[in-house]
Short mmCIF file of C-alpha atoms and ligand atoms in Angstrom, two decimals:
data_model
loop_
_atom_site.label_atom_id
_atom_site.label_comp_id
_atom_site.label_asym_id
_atom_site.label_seq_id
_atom_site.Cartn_x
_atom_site.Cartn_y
_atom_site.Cartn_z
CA UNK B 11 0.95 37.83 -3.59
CA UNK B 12 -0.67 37.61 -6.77
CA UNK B 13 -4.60 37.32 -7.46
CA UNK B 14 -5.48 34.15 -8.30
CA UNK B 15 -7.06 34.13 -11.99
CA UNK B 16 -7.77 30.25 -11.65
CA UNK B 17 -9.10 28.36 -9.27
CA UNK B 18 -10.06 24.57 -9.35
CA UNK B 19 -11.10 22.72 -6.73
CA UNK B 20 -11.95 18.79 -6.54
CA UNK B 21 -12.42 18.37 -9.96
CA UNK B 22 -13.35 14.87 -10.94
CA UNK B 23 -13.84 13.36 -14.39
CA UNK B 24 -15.59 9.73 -15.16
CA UNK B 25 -15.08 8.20 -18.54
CA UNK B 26 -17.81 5.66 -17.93
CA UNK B 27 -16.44 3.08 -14.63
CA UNK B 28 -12.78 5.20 -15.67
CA UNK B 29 -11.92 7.84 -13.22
CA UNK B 30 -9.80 10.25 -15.56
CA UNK B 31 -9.43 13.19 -12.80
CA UNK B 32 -9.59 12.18 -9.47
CA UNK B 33 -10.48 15.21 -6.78
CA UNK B 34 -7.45 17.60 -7.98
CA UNK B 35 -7.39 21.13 -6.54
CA UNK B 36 -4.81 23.67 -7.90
CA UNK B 37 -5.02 27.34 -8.38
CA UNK B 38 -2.73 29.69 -11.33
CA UNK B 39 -1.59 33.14 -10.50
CA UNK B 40 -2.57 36.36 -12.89
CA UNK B 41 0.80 36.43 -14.97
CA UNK B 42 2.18 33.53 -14.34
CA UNK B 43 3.18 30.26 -16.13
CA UNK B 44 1.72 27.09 -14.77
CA UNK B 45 2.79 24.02 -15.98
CA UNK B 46 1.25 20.68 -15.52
CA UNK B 47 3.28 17.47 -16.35
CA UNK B 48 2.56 14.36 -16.29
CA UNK B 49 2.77 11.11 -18.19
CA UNK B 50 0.49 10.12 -21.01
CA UNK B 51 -2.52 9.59 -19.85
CA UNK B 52 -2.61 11.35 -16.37
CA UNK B 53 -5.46 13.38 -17.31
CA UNK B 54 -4.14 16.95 -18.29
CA UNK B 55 -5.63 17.57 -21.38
CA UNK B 56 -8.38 16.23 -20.00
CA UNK B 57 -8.23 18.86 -17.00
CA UNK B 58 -7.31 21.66 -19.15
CA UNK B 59 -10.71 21.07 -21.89
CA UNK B 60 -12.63 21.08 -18.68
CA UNK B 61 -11.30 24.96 -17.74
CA UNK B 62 -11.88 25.63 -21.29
CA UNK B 63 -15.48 24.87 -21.29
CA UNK B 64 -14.81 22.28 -24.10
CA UNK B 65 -15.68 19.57 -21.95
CA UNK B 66 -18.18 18.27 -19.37
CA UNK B 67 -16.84 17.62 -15.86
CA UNK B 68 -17.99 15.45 -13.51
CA UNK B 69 -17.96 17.07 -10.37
CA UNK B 70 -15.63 19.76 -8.89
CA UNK B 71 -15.52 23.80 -8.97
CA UNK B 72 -13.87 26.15 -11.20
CA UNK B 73 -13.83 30.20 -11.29
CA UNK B 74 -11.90 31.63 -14.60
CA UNK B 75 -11.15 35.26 -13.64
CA UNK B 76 -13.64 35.92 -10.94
CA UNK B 77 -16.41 33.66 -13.46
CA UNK B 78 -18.01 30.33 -12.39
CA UNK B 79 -17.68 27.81 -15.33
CA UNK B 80 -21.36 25.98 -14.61
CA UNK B 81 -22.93 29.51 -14.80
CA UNK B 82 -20.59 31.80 -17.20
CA UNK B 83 -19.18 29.38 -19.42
CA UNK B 84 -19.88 32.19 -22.64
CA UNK B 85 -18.38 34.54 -19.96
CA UNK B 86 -14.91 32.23 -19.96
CA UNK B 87 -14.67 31.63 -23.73
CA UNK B 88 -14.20 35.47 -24.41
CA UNK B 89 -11.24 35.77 -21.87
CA UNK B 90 -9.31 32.76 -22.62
CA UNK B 91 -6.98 31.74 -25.56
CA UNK B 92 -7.84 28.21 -26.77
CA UNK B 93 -4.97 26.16 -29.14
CA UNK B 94 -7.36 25.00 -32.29
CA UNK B 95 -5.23 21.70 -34.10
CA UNK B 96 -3.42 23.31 -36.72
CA UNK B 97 -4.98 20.45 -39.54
CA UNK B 98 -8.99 22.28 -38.38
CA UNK B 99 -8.19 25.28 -40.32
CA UNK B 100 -9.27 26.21 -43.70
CA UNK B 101 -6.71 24.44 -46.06
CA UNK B 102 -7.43 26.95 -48.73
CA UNK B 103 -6.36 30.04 -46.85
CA UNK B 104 -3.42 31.79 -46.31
CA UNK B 105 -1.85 32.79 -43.17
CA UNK B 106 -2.87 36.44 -43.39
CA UNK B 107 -7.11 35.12 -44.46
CA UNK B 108 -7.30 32.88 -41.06
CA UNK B 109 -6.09 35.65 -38.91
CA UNK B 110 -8.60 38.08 -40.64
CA UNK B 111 -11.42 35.44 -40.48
CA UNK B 112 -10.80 34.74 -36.79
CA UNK B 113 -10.91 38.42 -36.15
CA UNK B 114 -13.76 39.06 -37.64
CA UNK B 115 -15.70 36.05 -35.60
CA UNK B 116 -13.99 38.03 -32.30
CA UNK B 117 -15.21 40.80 -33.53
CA UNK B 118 -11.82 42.26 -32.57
CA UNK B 119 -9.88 45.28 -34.24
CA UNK B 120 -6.75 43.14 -33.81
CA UNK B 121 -3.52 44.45 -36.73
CA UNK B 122 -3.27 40.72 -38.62
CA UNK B 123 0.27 41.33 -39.35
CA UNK B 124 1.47 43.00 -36.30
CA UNK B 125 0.44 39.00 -34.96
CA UNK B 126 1.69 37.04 -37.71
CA UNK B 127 5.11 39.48 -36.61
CA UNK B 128 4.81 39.10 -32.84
CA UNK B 129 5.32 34.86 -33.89
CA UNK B 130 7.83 35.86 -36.78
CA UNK B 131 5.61 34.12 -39.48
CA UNK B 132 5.28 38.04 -41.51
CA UNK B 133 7.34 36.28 -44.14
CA UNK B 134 5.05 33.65 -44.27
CA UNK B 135 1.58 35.66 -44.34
CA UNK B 136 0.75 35.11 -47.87
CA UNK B 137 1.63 30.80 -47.09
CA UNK B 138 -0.61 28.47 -46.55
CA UNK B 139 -0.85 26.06 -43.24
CA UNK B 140 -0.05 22.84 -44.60
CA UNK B 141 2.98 24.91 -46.50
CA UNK B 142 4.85 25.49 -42.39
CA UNK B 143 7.16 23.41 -40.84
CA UNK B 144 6.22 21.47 -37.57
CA UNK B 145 7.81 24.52 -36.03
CA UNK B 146 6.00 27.10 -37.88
CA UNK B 147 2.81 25.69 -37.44
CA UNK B 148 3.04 25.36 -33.72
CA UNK B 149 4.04 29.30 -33.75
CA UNK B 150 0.75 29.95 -35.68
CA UNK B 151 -1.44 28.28 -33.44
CA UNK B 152 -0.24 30.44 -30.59
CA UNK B 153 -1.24 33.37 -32.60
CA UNK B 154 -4.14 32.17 -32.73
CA UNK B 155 -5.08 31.99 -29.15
CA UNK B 156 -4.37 35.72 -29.14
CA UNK B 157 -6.63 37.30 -31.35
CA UNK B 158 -9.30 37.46 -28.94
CA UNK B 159 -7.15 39.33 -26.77
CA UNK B 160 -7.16 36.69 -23.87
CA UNK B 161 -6.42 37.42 -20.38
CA UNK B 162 -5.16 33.86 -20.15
CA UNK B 163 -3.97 31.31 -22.76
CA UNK B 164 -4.18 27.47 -22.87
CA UNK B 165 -1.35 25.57 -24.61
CA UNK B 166 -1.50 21.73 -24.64
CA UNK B 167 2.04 20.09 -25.37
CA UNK B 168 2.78 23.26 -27.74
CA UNK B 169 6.48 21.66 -28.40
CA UNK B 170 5.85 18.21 -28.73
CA UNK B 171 7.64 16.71 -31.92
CA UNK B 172 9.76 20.10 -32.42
CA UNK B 173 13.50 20.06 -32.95
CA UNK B 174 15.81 21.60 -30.44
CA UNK B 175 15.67 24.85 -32.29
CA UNK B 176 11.86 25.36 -33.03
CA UNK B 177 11.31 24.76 -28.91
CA UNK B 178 13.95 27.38 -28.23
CA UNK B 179 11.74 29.66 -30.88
CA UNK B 180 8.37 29.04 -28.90
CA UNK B 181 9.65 29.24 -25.61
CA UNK B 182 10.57 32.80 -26.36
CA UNK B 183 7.45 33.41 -27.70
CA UNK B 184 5.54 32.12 -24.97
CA UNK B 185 8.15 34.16 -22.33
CA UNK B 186 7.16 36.71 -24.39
CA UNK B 187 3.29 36.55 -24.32
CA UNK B 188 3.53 36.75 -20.65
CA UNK B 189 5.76 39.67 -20.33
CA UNK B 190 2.96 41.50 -22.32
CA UNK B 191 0.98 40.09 -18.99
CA UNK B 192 -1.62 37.18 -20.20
CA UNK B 193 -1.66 34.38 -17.97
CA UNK B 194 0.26 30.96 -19.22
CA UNK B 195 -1.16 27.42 -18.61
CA UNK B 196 0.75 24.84 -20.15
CA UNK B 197 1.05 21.01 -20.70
CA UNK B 198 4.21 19.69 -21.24
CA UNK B 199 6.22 15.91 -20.60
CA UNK B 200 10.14 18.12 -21.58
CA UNK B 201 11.26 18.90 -17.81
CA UNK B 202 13.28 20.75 -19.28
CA UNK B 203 10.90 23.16 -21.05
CA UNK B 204 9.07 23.10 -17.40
CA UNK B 205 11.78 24.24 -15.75
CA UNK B 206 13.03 27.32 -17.79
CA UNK B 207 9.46 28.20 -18.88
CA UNK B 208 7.32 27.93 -15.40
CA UNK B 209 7.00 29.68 -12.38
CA UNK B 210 4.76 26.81 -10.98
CA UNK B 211 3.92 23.35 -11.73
CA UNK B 212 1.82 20.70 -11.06
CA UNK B 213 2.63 17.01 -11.26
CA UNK B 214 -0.25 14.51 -12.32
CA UNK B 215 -0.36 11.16 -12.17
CA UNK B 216 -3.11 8.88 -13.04
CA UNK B 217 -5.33 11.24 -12.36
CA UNK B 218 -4.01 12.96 -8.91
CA UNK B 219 -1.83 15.82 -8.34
CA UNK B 220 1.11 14.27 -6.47
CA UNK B 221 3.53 17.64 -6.37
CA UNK B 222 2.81 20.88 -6.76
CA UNK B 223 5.80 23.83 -6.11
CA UNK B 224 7.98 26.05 -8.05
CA UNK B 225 10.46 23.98 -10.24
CA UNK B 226 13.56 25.15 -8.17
CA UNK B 227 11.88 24.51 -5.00
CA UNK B 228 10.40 21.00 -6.33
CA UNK B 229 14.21 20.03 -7.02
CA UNK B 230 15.52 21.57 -3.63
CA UNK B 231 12.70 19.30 -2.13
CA UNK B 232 14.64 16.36 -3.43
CA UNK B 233 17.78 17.13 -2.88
CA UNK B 234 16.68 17.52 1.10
CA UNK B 235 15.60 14.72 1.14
CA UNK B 236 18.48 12.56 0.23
CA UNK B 237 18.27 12.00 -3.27
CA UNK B 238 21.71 12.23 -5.50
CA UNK B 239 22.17 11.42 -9.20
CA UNK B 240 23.28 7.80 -9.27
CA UNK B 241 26.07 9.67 -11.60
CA UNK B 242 27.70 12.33 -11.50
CA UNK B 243 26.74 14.76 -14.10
CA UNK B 244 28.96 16.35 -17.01
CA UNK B 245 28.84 19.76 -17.45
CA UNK B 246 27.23 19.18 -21.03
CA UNK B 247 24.53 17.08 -22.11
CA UNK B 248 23.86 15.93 -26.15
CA UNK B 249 21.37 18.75 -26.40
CA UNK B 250 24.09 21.25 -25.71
CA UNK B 251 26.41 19.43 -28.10
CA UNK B 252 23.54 19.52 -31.03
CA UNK B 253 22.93 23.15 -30.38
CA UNK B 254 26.30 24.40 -30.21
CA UNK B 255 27.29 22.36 -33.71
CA UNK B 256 23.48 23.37 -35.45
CA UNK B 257 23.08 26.87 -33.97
CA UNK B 258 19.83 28.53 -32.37
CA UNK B 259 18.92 30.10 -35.51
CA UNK B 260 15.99 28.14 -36.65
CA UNK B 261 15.74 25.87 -39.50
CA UNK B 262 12.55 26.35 -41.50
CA UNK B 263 13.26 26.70 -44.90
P1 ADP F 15 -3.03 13.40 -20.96
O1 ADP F 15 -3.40 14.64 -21.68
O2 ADP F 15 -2.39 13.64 -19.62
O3 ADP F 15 -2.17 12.49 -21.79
P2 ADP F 15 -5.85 12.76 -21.13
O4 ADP F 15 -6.52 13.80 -20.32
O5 ADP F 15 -5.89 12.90 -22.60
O6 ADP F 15 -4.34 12.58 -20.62
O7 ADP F 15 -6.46 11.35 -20.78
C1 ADP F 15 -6.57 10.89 -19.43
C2 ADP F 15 -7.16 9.49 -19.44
O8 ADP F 15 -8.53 9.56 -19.85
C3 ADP F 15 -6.48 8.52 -20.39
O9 ADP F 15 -6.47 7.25 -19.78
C4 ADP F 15 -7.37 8.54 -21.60
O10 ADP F 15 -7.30 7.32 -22.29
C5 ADP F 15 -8.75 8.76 -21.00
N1 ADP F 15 -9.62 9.50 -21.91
C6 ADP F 15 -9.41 10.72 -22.46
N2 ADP F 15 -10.43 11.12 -23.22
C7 ADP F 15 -11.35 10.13 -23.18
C8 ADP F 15 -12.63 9.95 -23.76
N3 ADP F 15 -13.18 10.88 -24.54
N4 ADP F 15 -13.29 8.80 -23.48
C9 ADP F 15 -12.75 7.87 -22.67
N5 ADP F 15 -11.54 7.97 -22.08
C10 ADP F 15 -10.84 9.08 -22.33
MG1 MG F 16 -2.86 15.33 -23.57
#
């Protein structure tokens, strides 16, 4: 069995009278990828700012790696791999500059385009960020959250507003990331993305954690228990349709 690299345990989070998180307990795996899903507003990002020392909890406990977040919070921030929003970086630098800048705040010996390679953006080093597609962009942030080196990244929604073939792009990238063993956590509503990208998820709502499993064993759950598709399913769906007449190969410009 595999250590475990997070642990969280009752974690609560008031908004005021509003009860955001409400008790949840869930732990990640070194080298795995946890997803958690969940409607808008369930409380994920929420949850996941709170592991990343970004933001206050109310009550609960959480150990990052062996480190307790109320007493090593410093301690956290150099192991993990934080998303930044892509529209906080310095609009007057190129692709190649940011990396350079952030390594030099890491204070890491990290090869800038070796990165921008490993997230196939070395054609685009010399670009600026508001010059990427949606795609692009999204692929940049992830490099970001590697320059420190991080034992364990944090990616919140990574493909929301992608098209079919930019998600296709990051998944590999992300399948990627942990093969080179960091540790995955990431928010996502696709099911789809959850179930060919995690090992383990956790389902949220309002607040509480109402399944928590592998994706093949959450669906054999189901199944068990009576549940059938009210119809029966083709052996295609649209996205396969799209895909097969646009290709894999992404479109970027
Ligand atoms: P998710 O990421 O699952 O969509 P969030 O964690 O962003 O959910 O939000 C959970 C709930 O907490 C939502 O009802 C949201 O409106 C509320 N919320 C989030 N941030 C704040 C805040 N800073 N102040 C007050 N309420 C907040
Ligand atoms: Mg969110």
């Amino acid at each position: 069995m595999a250590k475990t690299i997070i642990s969280v345990k009752n974690l609560v989070k008031n908004y005021g009278h509003f009860q955001a998180v409400k008790g949840i307990s869930f732990e990640v795996k070194e080298g795995e990828i946890f997803g958690l899903l969940g409607p808008n507003g369930a409380g994920k990002s929420t949850t996941l700012e709170i592991i990343e020392t970004l933001r206050p909890k109310t009550s609960g406990e959480i150990m990052v790696d062996g480190l307790c977040l109320d007493k090593q919070p410093n301690e956290i921030k150099k192991i993990i791999g934080v998303q930044l929003q892509t529209s906080g970086y310095y609009p007057g630098l190129n692709l190649l500059n940011l990396i350079e800048l952030f390594c030099g705040l890491y204070n890491r010996d990290v090869n800038p385009m070796e990165l921008l390679e490993m997230v196939n953006l070395k054609d685009k080093a010399k670009a600026k960020v508001k010059e990427l597609s949606g795609g692009q962009k999204q692929r940049f942030s992830v490099a970001t959250t590697l320059i420190n080196q991080p034992r364990i990244i944090f990616l919140d929604e990574p493909t929301t507003g992608l098209d079919p073939q930019a998600r296709r792009s990051l998944w590999e990238l992300i399948k990627d990331i942990r093969k080179r063993g960091t540790t995955v956590i990431i928010t996502t509503h696709y099911m789809d993305e959850a179930e060919y990208l995690c090992d383990r998820v956790a389902i949220i709502d309002s607040g509480n954690i109402v399944a928590m499993d592998s994706p093949d064993k959450l669906i054999d759950n189901l199944v068990a228990s009576g549940f059938e598709r009210p119809k029966e399913m083709k052996l295609a769906n649209l996205e396969d349709v799209f895909i097969n007449l646009t290709g894999h190969s992404l479109r970027e410009g």
